[in-house]
Amino acid sequence: MLALAARNLYTRPLRTLLTAVAIALGVGMIFAMRIVGVAAEQAAAEARASQVAGADLAVASAFQAHLDPPLVRALLARPEVEAVGPTYRRLEGAPDPNVDLDSFGLNYALKGTGLALLGVDPAQTLTPYKLAGGAFFSGPTAHEVLLPALWAAQHGLGIGSTLDLTTGSRTQAYTVAGLLETSGVTALAGRPLAWLPLATLQAAFGTPGALTEVLVRLKPGTGREQARDQIQAGLGRSYIVTSASGAAGQARPLIASLTDSALPLASLTMLAGGAFLVYNAFAITLAERRREIGQLRTLGMTRRQVLRQTLLEAGVLAALGSALGLGLGLLLGPGLIALIVGLVQGHPLPTLRVPLDGALLAVGTGLLMTLGVTYNLARRAGQLSPLDALRGDAEAEAGQNLYIRWGPRAALGVFVLFLALYFYTVQRIDHLDGIAFTLVLLTPFLLVLVTLLALPLGVRGVLALAVRLAPRAGVTATLAARNLARAPLRAILTAATLAIGLMLIVGLSGITRAATTSSRQVVSGLIRGDWLLLRPEFASGSLEDIAAGHSLPPLAPAFQADLDQLATEAEVIRLGNVHLSETTLIPGVDNAFALDLALLHDNPGFILSEGTWAAADHYVAAGPALILPDVIARQLNVHPGSQITLSTLAGPVPFTVALVGGPLPIVPMETGIRYFGAHPAMFFVSARSGQDKTALERRVKTFAKQHSLIFAPDPQGSTGAIFDALFGVILGLFAGLTALSG
């Protein structure tokens, strides 16, 4: 039987190869997806381990805000804590005044050494390190730096050398006190990591007391996981307590959520396309072999043997496709790791690990898919009588095909469902809740399904019309039309396969393009201003950091004074990022804005659903308030004047809903600073009436240079570029991968 199966496949080499490739694409993507998943988990574990190394736990803000010294004292006072190690992380460098954001894009490279900086307290150093030479810091405020030994050698630096470091608007010389061995913590988000005394780094950036993380060492005999839970409960939801072995629950960045959605969906889409191709190939093959099957039945082959023979051929084909798929997965894996883990997460690339469970899952899925879609065909082939098989009646075979028999009827039922959902969502378009929002996304796919199910009826109608009209076009057209009409099953299945491929390419490309375009339009439509100033920390991190909306440190006093002076001649609107876990539709995606509400007043880009600005101003003046999008307000069943409790740096605080409208939750800038540590990341500057715009632009550029800000002359285009960078990588990956199945 195996020899017969091999011979049958070998007689149609091109069809066998293409069908195997269809299986291989699905299997390869599933395997590559699992490789990427393992790599992402490994990178995250290594990142946690490097941050928590030398300690048992790490404490950070749930809002990505900077921490204050009182937290250190509170942790030291806990009975399970033996020691703490406060740390402060920043990026070195300043914007290049010769390159603006519009021409360079979002991942703006800072001009400088390319180092990441870690501030540690010499008296409370829990982060492990090994010195290849030199000594540790001589004091808590010493202008000294520890450099990775390899990086120092590459740049011709040694112990006692001086190195200029740019921190904000300052450039100062630091003495190289020691060289760090590579076995210690010497990298952060792919950048070489230099160490400085904590107080020195805080002073260099003009942020005294600011911390990004506090490491915790537990007393001997204390259970790590139990202590983590106790400290988490004691600190509340305003903080995240993590360990090297596993992180506490926290909001995941938007980019990671998109990645998790794109890769599995791309794999399943490829597998679905491959399944239909396999079904098509076997249906055509069995139709061609009807006479051969009849001869075998006449010679004594039983129905069960025909069934086993056909399934054996499918199994051999699945094995061939799975073998190709495993190789494809191994080829795709490193590239996807570099794209997703390296670029998106900003972590150093982990070593490639090939998970056995991923290989078993991919091969098993490919095998089950192939056998599943061919079983009914094999069963029908075995049920043919020798006489019917010898007649080679393709029309009778077409009549027995479930897709051809029931497709048009199913299409009618799905179309009725589509109309019901369409009119339901149209009626609720101004009052979308979570269910209606999901149905809006579902209705286009129902229309696609109607088209596929109705194809048999449409193809038969086209074939009948072609047979009638072909004689007018000549002998060749007549022969072509009659040949297609004699094999309706092959024509219908081939048309369906082509339709699926074209729908995947056109539909998915359209979805990804529409998602990017709508994101740009929704946010860019709100933006007003003549110029944009961007703090470089926001434009120089990894895509994961930017999507996560990490809060920036407070503005230095000199910065704030100059900004206030600039505001006498120009309108300055501040915008920052904040995370509101209680106001999210998608778990883990809790991004929101903290901004000056002057940006929204009388702004045609801000769609107001409920409430008035007069009432909103009253709510904002009376206490903490926020603006909610219509979909989230419906989900929470709140209206202007309602109150919801949010987790803040000060603990749970009731917030009043001031307005309903806009694309994302919004809190006033001062509220964001006070309750969430959400300091401004962008400044939209507009010339006031009567000001010389040309002279003011020169002053704005001078202000940007003095305070190491990135200047962009086109705020709308720049914010659009930011969203392109955030969504473009994952949406482009999704479109490219799914188009392969076409």
XYZ file of C-alpha atoms in Angstrom:
742
model
C 0.000 0.000 0.000
C 2.838 2.359 0.806
C 4.442 1.703 -2.591
C 1.116 2.363 -4.330
C 0.672 5.601 -2.363
C 4.174 6.738 -3.326
C 3.541 5.869 -6.996
C 0.259 7.803 -7.050
C 1.927 10.883 -5.586
C 4.946 10.559 -7.890
C 2.787 10.488 -11.028
C 1.660 14.059 -10.265
C 4.912 15.641 -9.000
C 4.001 19.302 -9.422
C 0.626 18.957 -7.717
C 2.211 16.907 -4.929
C 4.937 19.491 -4.427
C 2.557 22.463 -4.354
C 0.210 20.709 -1.953
C 3.147 19.818 0.291
C 4.254 23.462 0.204
C 0.765 24.535 1.287
C 1.040 22.213 4.291
C 4.605 23.361 4.916
C 3.585 27.030 5.123
C 1.101 26.343 7.900
C 3.371 23.925 9.745
C 6.381 26.238 9.328
C 4.527 29.259 10.702
C 3.241 27.333 13.713
C 6.754 26.052 14.419
C 8.323 29.492 13.888
C 5.656 31.057 16.107
C 6.555 28.649 18.901
C 10.279 29.362 18.421
C 9.565 33.096 18.680
C 7.388 32.533 21.747
C 10.152 30.612 23.491
C 12.690 33.282 22.494
C 10.440 36.073 23.793
C 9.937 34.237 27.076
C 13.671 33.630 27.311
C 14.475 37.276 26.570
C 11.948 38.434 29.152
C 13.308 35.973 31.721
C 16.885 37.086 31.024
C 15.826 40.720 31.295
C 14.122 40.036 34.637
C 17.088 38.012 35.818
C 19.553 40.757 34.861
C 17.454 43.398 36.601
C 16.783 41.351 39.722
C 20.158 39.568 39.785
C 21.805 39.865 43.185
C 18.401 40.464 44.753
C 15.258 38.471 45.301
C 12.674 40.994 44.104
C 12.361 44.259 42.187
C 9.762 46.982 42.756
C 8.678 49.402 40.006
C 5.729 51.703 39.384
C 2.646 50.193 37.776
C 2.356 53.402 35.748
C 5.975 53.349 34.493
C 6.467 56.463 36.658
C 9.622 57.371 38.526
C 9.851 56.323 42.158
C 10.593 58.489 45.191
C 12.961 57.895 48.154
C 10.075 57.296 50.650
C 9.451 53.963 48.909
C 12.987 52.868 49.800
C 12.373 53.647 53.467
C 8.997 51.872 53.403
C 10.565 48.724 51.960
C 13.402 48.754 54.501
C 10.831 48.912 57.290
C 9.162 45.655 56.207
C 9.983 42.636 58.414
C 10.834 40.306 55.509
C 13.311 42.716 53.850
C 17.016 42.568 54.677
C 18.375 45.184 52.234
C 17.344 47.347 49.270
C 19.202 48.719 46.260
C 17.692 51.773 44.528
C 18.584 52.161 40.835
C 18.110 54.803 38.155
C 18.292 54.052 34.415
C 18.636 56.617 31.625
C 19.999 56.922 28.085
C 23.118 58.967 27.291
C 23.243 61.412 24.404
C 21.515 64.427 22.899
C 19.470 65.013 19.731
C 21.403 65.823 16.596
C 20.390 69.388 15.660
C 21.001 68.578 11.981
C 18.343 65.831 11.905
C 14.662 66.435 12.635
C 12.078 63.878 13.612
C 10.078 64.114 10.370
C 12.976 62.990 8.189
C 14.488 60.441 10.555
C 11.444 58.638 11.932
C 10.522 57.519 15.418
C 13.583 55.521 16.456
C 15.598 58.706 16.785
C 19.263 57.925 17.476
C 20.790 60.112 20.149
C 24.112 61.676 19.293
C 26.686 60.551 21.870
C 28.403 57.415 23.077
C 25.404 55.111 22.581
C 25.622 54.002 26.218
C 22.785 53.293 28.591
C 23.438 54.578 32.105
C 22.719 52.825 35.399
C 22.878 54.746 38.653
C 23.521 52.658 41.777
C 23.988 53.638 45.409
C 27.541 52.616 46.444
C 26.262 51.966 49.966
C 23.307 49.829 48.791
C 24.471 47.919 45.726
C 22.523 44.699 45.241
C 23.196 44.451 41.496
C 26.116 42.006 41.047
C 29.219 43.047 39.173
C 32.745 41.855 38.520
C 35.616 44.200 37.822
C 38.159 43.276 35.191
C 40.304 46.093 36.548
C 40.216 49.261 38.604
C 38.040 49.921 41.627
C 34.459 50.674 42.565
C 33.255 54.258 43.099
C 35.222 56.279 45.612
C 32.136 58.077 46.931
C 28.368 58.587 46.489
C 28.800 61.786 44.443
C 32.034 60.970 42.593
C 32.228 61.931 38.918
C 33.276 58.417 38.024
C 32.027 55.759 35.633
C 32.388 51.989 35.291
C 32.532 50.851 31.645
C 32.086 47.404 30.083
C 35.618 46.148 29.502
C 34.977 45.145 25.872
C 33.360 48.476 24.985
C 36.180 50.397 26.666
C 38.802 48.418 24.717
C 36.978 49.065 21.440
C 37.040 52.809 22.150
C 40.602 52.976 23.417
C 39.664 53.774 27.015
C 41.293 52.442 30.161
C 41.364 53.010 33.901
C 42.001 56.671 34.618
C 40.786 57.835 31.189
C 38.156 60.541 30.957
C 34.901 60.140 29.057
C 32.441 62.898 28.110
C 28.826 61.916 28.782
C 25.819 63.973 27.674
C 22.959 63.880 30.168
C 20.048 66.064 29.151
C 21.428 69.491 28.310
C 24.752 68.875 30.078
C 27.991 67.356 28.854
C 30.491 66.541 31.582
C 33.740 64.618 31.882
C 33.816 61.472 34.017
C 36.818 59.453 35.125
C 36.872 55.729 34.275
C 37.237 54.171 37.733
C 36.876 50.534 36.713
C 36.080 48.074 33.920
C 33.164 45.649 34.184
C 33.502 42.036 33.129
C 30.937 40.840 30.589
C 29.589 38.261 33.053
C 27.949 41.066 35.030
C 25.088 43.376 34.043
C 26.660 45.210 31.090
C 23.767 45.708 28.641
C 20.340 47.311 28.661
C 17.924 47.061 25.695
C 20.834 46.180 23.418
C 22.962 49.149 24.540
C 26.240 48.812 26.473
C 25.557 49.719 30.102
C 27.801 52.084 32.045
C 27.514 52.491 35.824
C 27.567 55.782 37.733
C 26.924 56.673 41.388
C 23.175 57.121 41.911
C 23.350 60.700 43.240
C 25.751 61.676 40.439
C 23.417 60.418 37.715
C 20.360 62.023 39.332
C 22.154 65.364 39.535
C 23.431 65.068 35.967
C 19.846 64.856 34.668
C 18.513 67.423 37.146
C 16.189 64.854 38.766
C 17.297 64.553 42.420
C 15.761 61.583 44.211
C 14.282 60.018 41.063
C 14.412 56.198 40.830
C 13.265 53.715 38.208
C 13.461 50.524 40.275
C 14.241 49.330 43.789
C 15.887 45.927 44.233
C 15.028 43.953 47.364
C 16.981 41.262 49.198
C 14.925 39.138 51.564
C 16.014 37.874 54.957
C 17.424 34.312 55.008
C 14.737 31.658 55.102
C 12.016 33.905 53.657
C 10.001 32.367 50.811
C 10.416 34.477 47.679
C 6.979 34.011 46.144
C 5.171 34.417 49.462
C 7.171 37.559 50.265
C 6.471 38.943 46.805
C 2.742 38.494 47.300
C 2.881 40.084 50.756
C 4.874 43.099 49.576
C 2.598 43.477 46.540
C -0.462 43.457 48.812
C 1.176 45.958 51.152
C 2.177 48.388 48.408
C -1.091 48.089 46.481
C -1.770 48.170 42.749
C 0.285 51.314 42.270
C 3.450 49.199 42.241
C 4.602 46.035 40.501
C 6.710 43.536 42.443
C 8.634 41.116 40.227
C 11.164 38.340 40.672
C 13.707 36.682 38.406
C 11.614 33.503 38.374
C 8.372 35.163 37.362
C 6.698 38.543 37.157
C 3.616 39.672 38.993
C 0.650 40.534 36.850
C 1.137 43.844 35.082
C -0.109 45.651 32.037
C 1.508 44.398 28.862
C 2.424 46.918 26.200
C 0.275 47.374 23.130
C 2.966 46.204 20.746
C 3.304 42.857 22.572
C -0.462 42.336 22.432
C -0.424 42.970 18.685
C 2.416 40.491 18.298
C 0.541 37.846 20.237
C -2.490 38.387 18.001
C -0.718 38.655 14.651
C 1.442 35.533 14.763
C -1.213 32.971 15.804
C -3.758 34.474 13.413
C -1.231 34.440 10.575
C -0.456 30.779 11.306
C -4.117 29.779 11.420
C -4.848 31.731 8.240
C -2.039 29.972 6.420
C -3.205 26.619 7.725
C -6.792 27.330 6.619
C -5.608 28.309 3.144
C -3.423 25.212 3.024
C -6.327 23.022 4.146
C -8.482 24.187 1.258
C -5.630 23.659 -1.179
C -5.097 20.115 0.133
C -8.827 19.447 -0.152
C -8.862 20.803 -3.692
C -5.835 18.749 -4.753
C -7.228 15.472 -3.385
C -10.696 16.114 -4.771
C -9.237 16.635 -8.244
C -6.851 13.689 -7.888
C -9.618 11.289 -6.805
C -11.865 12.546 -9.614
C -9.095 11.776 -12.111
C -8.538 8.331 -10.569
C -12.179 7.208 -10.561
C -11.540 4.687 -13.340
C -8.390 3.403 -11.604
C -10.312 3.012 -8.322
C -13.015 1.108 -10.210
C -10.420 -1.273 -11.623
C -8.948 -1.884 -8.159
C -12.412 -2.547 -6.749
C -13.073 -4.988 -9.613
C -9.811 -6.781 -8.780
C -10.970 -7.240 -5.178
C -9.916 -4.146 -3.192
C -12.475 -3.506 -0.458
C -14.010 -0.186 0.507
C -11.976 -0.166 3.734
C -8.795 -0.735 1.746
C -9.625 2.173 -0.615
C -10.217 4.367 2.444
C -6.921 3.320 4.049
C -5.053 3.722 0.764
C -6.325 7.279 0.277
C -5.619 8.267 3.883
C -2.140 6.743 3.567
C -1.458 8.984 0.573
C -2.671 11.965 2.603
C -0.425 10.911 5.495
C 2.639 10.606 3.249
C 1.895 14.021 1.790
C 1.426 15.470 5.286
C 4.743 13.968 6.382
C 6.485 15.496 3.372
C 4.845 18.886 3.982
C 5.627 18.732 7.710
C 9.290 17.969 7.040
C 9.457 20.958 4.700
C 7.555 23.008 7.277
C 10.011 22.225 10.074
C 12.852 23.373 7.855
C 10.903 26.503 6.929
C 10.213 27.191 10.610
C 13.904 26.917 11.424
C 14.657 29.399 8.641
C 11.916 31.830 9.674
C 12.588 31.575 13.415
C 15.830 33.599 13.644
C 14.485 36.332 11.369
C 11.267 36.681 13.362
C 13.244 36.673 16.614
C 15.433 39.475 15.296
C 12.375 41.448 14.176
C 10.073 40.915 17.135
C 12.341 40.268 20.101
C 15.215 42.468 18.969
C 13.366 45.419 17.450
C 10.027 45.366 19.224
C 11.047 44.326 22.717
C 14.436 45.974 22.575
C 16.124 43.050 24.298
C 19.435 41.507 23.204
C 18.745 38.527 20.948
C 18.657 35.265 22.881
C 20.313 32.110 21.602
C 18.062 30.147 19.254
C 16.256 27.362 21.076
C 14.289 24.739 19.170
C 11.357 23.662 21.368
C 10.412 20.006 20.961
C 6.805 20.727 21.886
C 6.670 23.273 19.051
C 7.847 20.696 16.519
C 5.320 18.139 17.797
C 2.527 20.735 17.778
C 3.342 21.863 14.230
C 3.679 18.354 12.787
C 0.603 17.118 14.651
C -1.477 20.050 13.432
C -0.338 19.548 9.845
C -1.088 15.818 9.985
C -4.523 16.249 11.589
C -5.436 19.038 9.178
C -4.494 16.954 6.120
C -6.249 13.808 7.316
C -9.258 15.820 8.488
C -9.923 17.543 5.164
C -9.294 14.379 3.124
C -11.222 11.874 5.274
C -14.630 12.573 3.741
C -13.137 12.410 0.232
C -11.474 9.095 1.066
C -14.695 7.730 2.561
C -16.682 8.662 -0.552
C -14.021 7.131 -2.790
C -14.303 3.867 -0.862
C -18.104 3.868 -1.125
C -18.092 4.047 -4.939
C -19.306 0.915 -6.609
C -16.964 -0.581 -9.258
C -19.519 0.208 -12.003
C -19.911 3.889 -11.014
C -16.154 4.271 -10.666
C -15.485 2.750 -14.100
C -17.975 5.138 -15.682
C -15.818 8.062 -14.498
C -18.909 10.248 -14.041
C -17.400 13.539 -12.909
C -20.811 15.181 -12.774
C -22.036 12.527 -10.350
C -18.904 13.114 -8.228
C -19.637 16.816 -8.230
C -23.177 16.115 -7.093
C -21.878 14.117 -4.122
C -19.508 16.900 -2.995
C -20.784 18.442 0.242
C -19.355 21.868 -0.577
C -21.117 21.970 -3.933
C -24.394 20.518 -2.618
C -24.761 22.546 0.561
C -22.607 25.621 -0.128
C -25.326 27.769 -1.756
C -27.840 26.833 0.939
C -25.359 27.666 3.676
C -24.553 30.923 1.880
C -28.214 31.941 2.125
C -28.253 31.262 5.875
C -25.018 33.142 6.500
C -26.256 36.048 4.376
C -29.393 36.318 6.519
C -27.151 36.361 9.613
C -24.987 39.042 7.976
C -28.029 41.251 7.292
C -29.241 40.841 10.892
C -25.852 41.775 12.349
C -25.415 44.617 9.874
C -28.715 46.308 10.767
C -28.088 45.664 14.486
C -24.695 47.358 14.394
C -25.963 50.225 12.197
C -28.666 50.980 14.764
C -26.103 50.957 17.589
C -23.243 52.683 15.739
C -23.496 55.708 18.030
C -23.829 53.584 21.166
C -21.332 50.779 20.719
C -20.797 48.496 23.679
C -18.240 45.684 23.856
C -20.550 43.151 22.142
C -21.603 45.496 19.346
C -17.966 46.498 18.779
C -17.034 42.819 18.297
C -19.939 42.314 15.886
C -18.805 45.283 13.805
C -15.488 43.499 13.288
C -17.242 40.190 12.517
C -19.637 41.331 9.787
C -17.032 41.734 6.973
C -15.827 38.171 7.542
C -19.410 36.907 7.249
C -19.665 38.583 3.846
C -16.441 36.847 2.773
C -17.889 33.519 3.948
C -21.085 34.151 1.954
C -18.993 34.723 -1.162
C -17.055 31.480 -0.724
C -20.153 29.415 0.019
C -21.998 30.828 -2.994
C -19.125 30.124 -5.392
C -20.415 26.699 -6.590
C -23.685 28.256 -7.734
C -21.880 31.176 -9.337
C -19.299 29.015 -11.116
C -21.977 26.690 -12.477
C -23.921 29.684 -13.759
C -20.805 31.085 -15.424
C -20.013 27.692 -16.984
C -23.559 27.348 -18.352
C -23.399 30.847 -19.801
C -19.931 30.155 -21.249
C -21.156 26.995 -23.023
C -24.038 28.974 -24.522
C -21.949 31.974 -25.657
C -18.631 30.255 -26.508
C -19.609 29.248 -30.114
C -19.732 32.930 -31.012
C -16.031 33.246 -30.041
C -14.767 30.351 -32.113
C -13.735 26.710 -31.838
C -11.065 27.223 -29.161
C -13.439 29.006 -26.776
C -16.108 26.355 -27.396
C -13.718 23.500 -26.552
C -12.490 25.310 -23.413
C -16.015 25.976 -22.150
C -17.121 22.363 -22.779
C -14.024 20.934 -21.089
C -14.688 23.041 -17.985
C -18.367 22.123 -18.023
C -17.492 18.384 -18.126
C -15.390 18.774 -14.953
C -17.456 21.133 -12.769
C -15.904 19.884 -9.523
C -12.402 20.828 -10.634
C -13.562 24.230 -11.923
C -15.456 25.046 -8.735
C -12.686 23.992 -6.337
C -10.019 25.770 -8.364
C -12.112 28.959 -8.439
C -12.668 28.701 -4.668
C -8.946 28.236 -4.018
C -8.066 31.245 -6.163
C -10.795 33.296 -4.464
C -9.416 32.471 -1.007
C -5.922 33.515 -2.045
C -7.092 36.804 -3.566
C -9.317 37.559 -0.576
C -6.429 36.963 1.808
C -4.114 39.263 -0.111
C -6.626 42.056 -0.750
C -8.633 41.770 2.466
C -5.817 41.412 4.960
C -3.676 44.033 3.264
C -6.677 46.355 3.336
C -7.316 45.657 7.018
C -3.723 46.370 8.000
C -3.582 49.531 5.908
C -6.915 50.736 7.260
C -5.789 50.086 10.849
C -2.646 52.153 10.371
C -4.437 54.931 8.489
C -7.320 55.185 10.959
C -4.904 55.259 13.905
C -3.027 58.132 12.303
C -6.205 60.017 11.448
C -7.831 59.572 14.854
C -4.828 60.851 16.798
C -3.366 63.248 14.234
C -6.789 64.829 13.857
C -6.583 65.946 17.475
C -3.151 67.516 17.076
C -2.893 71.269 16.755
C 0.218 73.376 16.757
C 2.863 74.995 14.605
C 5.779 72.972 15.988
C 6.358 69.837 18.034
C 9.026 69.424 20.706
C 9.740 65.876 21.798
C 11.773 64.731 24.771
C 14.474 62.414 23.366
C 13.889 59.619 25.892
C 10.508 59.033 24.233
C 11.934 58.758 20.711
C 15.072 56.767 21.498
C 13.782 53.708 23.331
C 12.722 50.361 21.908
C 9.307 50.059 20.276
C 8.128 48.124 23.312
C 9.191 50.948 25.630
C 7.437 53.540 23.464
C 4.250 51.488 23.125
C 4.252 50.841 26.857
C 4.249 54.594 27.308
C 6.949 54.750 29.962
C 6.599 57.956 31.898
C 9.470 60.394 31.696
C 11.154 62.026 34.695
C 9.968 65.417 35.994
C 11.061 68.537 34.164
C 14.198 70.122 35.580
C 13.597 73.510 37.281
C 15.601 75.368 34.607
C 13.607 73.611 31.883
C 10.307 74.534 33.545
C 11.379 78.183 33.993
C 12.326 78.535 30.325
C 9.105 76.772 29.294
C 7.040 79.233 31.341
C 8.875 82.102 29.668
C 8.207 80.615 26.211
C 4.510 80.337 27.108
C 4.265 84.130 27.284
C 4.733 84.303 23.512
C 3.325 80.948 22.413
C 0.617 78.533 23.439
C 2.328 75.417 24.796
C 0.283 72.225 25.178
C 1.811 69.284 27.039
C 1.094 65.608 26.360
C 2.288 62.520 28.217
C 1.450 58.845 28.652
C -0.489 57.259 31.471
C -1.730 53.724 32.137
C -5.269 53.174 33.410
C -5.839 49.466 33.946
C -9.492 49.988 34.932
C -10.405 51.605 31.589
C -9.458 49.098 28.925
C -11.350 47.002 26.390
C -8.436 44.683 25.607
C -6.663 43.017 28.554
C -3.141 44.365 28.872
C -3.726 47.372 26.593
C -4.285 50.254 29.024
C -2.636 53.189 27.241
C -4.126 56.627 27.860
C -3.178 60.305 27.473
C -2.340 62.941 30.041
C -2.605 66.314 28.324
C -3.602 69.954 28.651
C -7.310 70.055 27.848
C -6.797 73.227 25.799
C -5.797 70.838 23.001
C -9.362 69.482 22.900
C -11.457 72.633 23.414
C -13.204 73.608 20.164
C -11.181 70.952 18.345
C -13.131 69.451 15.402
C -10.995 66.315 15.641
C -12.372 65.568 19.103
C -15.780 63.895 18.753
C -17.907 64.689 21.810
C -20.466 61.949 22.565
C -21.867 63.027 25.954
C -21.521 66.109 28.120
C -20.540 69.734 27.600
C -17.252 71.582 28.025
C -18.815 73.953 30.560
C -19.762 71.035 32.812
C -16.446 69.290 32.124
C -14.454 72.333 33.254
C -16.476 72.336 36.487
C -15.748 68.627 37.125
C -12.028 69.109 36.424
C -11.838 72.109 38.794
C -13.699 70.240 41.558
C -11.291 67.302 41.741
C -9.662 64.473 39.787
C -11.572 63.843 36.569
C -11.103 62.013 33.290
C -12.524 61.724 29.790
C -13.576 58.286 28.528
C -14.160 57.051 24.956
C -17.740 56.141 24.169
C -17.042 52.398 23.911
C -15.376 52.218 27.347
C -18.044 54.431 28.938
C -20.733 52.067 27.634
C -18.813 49.071 28.889
C -18.490 50.594 32.366
C -22.041 52.005 32.208
C -20.940 55.509 33.206
C -21.891 58.989 32.023
C -20.663 62.542 32.677
C -20.884 63.089 36.431
C -20.437 59.383 37.266
C -17.497 58.295 39.400
C -15.079 55.396 38.944
C -12.222 54.412 41.243
C -8.748 54.246 39.714
C -5.490 52.905 41.107
C -3.012 55.771 41.477
C 0.326 56.493 43.118
C -1.690 57.651 46.137
C -3.785 54.459 46.200
C -7.413 54.067 45.038
C -8.907 57.474 44.159
C -12.442 58.245 42.861
C -12.402 60.063 39.516
C -15.354 61.918 38.000
C -16.223 61.291 34.350
C -16.066 64.800 32.863
C -16.863 63.943 29.243
C -17.483 60.964 26.981
C -15.679 61.045 23.631
C -12.315 60.812 21.896
C -10.135 57.837 20.951
C -8.469 57.018 24.295
C -8.983 57.741 28.002
C -7.640 61.191 28.895
C -6.738 62.877 32.175
C -5.663 66.522 32.559
C -1.881 66.977 32.540
C -1.694 68.154 36.149
C -3.787 65.177 37.229
C -1.464 62.852 35.329
C 1.572 64.334 37.055
C 0.054 64.254 40.545
C -1.650 60.866 40.526
C 0.313 58.840 37.965
C 3.736 60.448 37.668
C 2.967 61.005 33.965
C 5.256 63.889 33.061
C 5.130 65.501 29.591
C 6.740 63.705 26.644
C 5.609 66.122 23.899
C 5.023 69.863 23.648
C 2.820 71.332 20.905
C 3.780 74.963 20.386
C 1.644 77.516 18.530
C 2.380 81.205 17.952
C 0.015 83.532 19.768
C -1.876 86.192 17.836
C 0.337 89.115 16.864
C 3.641 87.256 17.273
C 6.283 87.158 14.547
C 6.054 83.486 13.587
C 9.474 83.361 11.895
C 11.233 84.897 14.888
C 9.288 82.674 17.277
C 10.293 79.557 15.330
C 13.970 80.516 15.771
C 13.373 80.919 19.490
C 11.614 77.542 19.708
C 14.563 75.898 17.952
C 16.966 77.591 20.373
C 14.860 76.408 23.303
C 14.923 72.856 21.889
C 18.697 72.937 21.516
C 19.245 74.327 25.038
C 17.182 71.556 26.618
C 18.105 68.694 24.252
C 14.646 68.392 22.721
C 13.832 67.024 19.276
C 12.293 69.686 17.036
C 9.684 68.775 14.397
C 8.177 71.435 12.106
C 5.097 69.307 11.306
C 3.275 68.066 14.446
C 0.579 66.196 12.510
C 3.087 64.388 10.312
C 5.354 63.583 13.237
C 2.609 62.097 15.403
C 1.463 60.121 12.368
C 5.013 58.808 11.989
C 4.961 57.739 15.627
C 1.838 55.652 15.066
C 3.276 54.261 11.834
C 6.313 53.094 13.785
C 4.208 51.625 16.586
C 1.785 49.707 14.373
C 3.713 49.383 11.127
C 6.122 46.644 12.211
C 3.484 44.260 13.531
C 0.793 45.078 10.959
C 3.320 44.782 8.147
C 4.490 41.460 9.558
C 0.878 40.280 9.784
C 0.062 41.339 6.210
C 3.207 39.772 4.779
C 2.810 36.455 6.549
C -0.868 36.016 5.752
C -0.341 37.022 2.114
C 1.999 34.030 1.784
C -0.989 31.716 2.156
C -2.546 33.384 -0.873
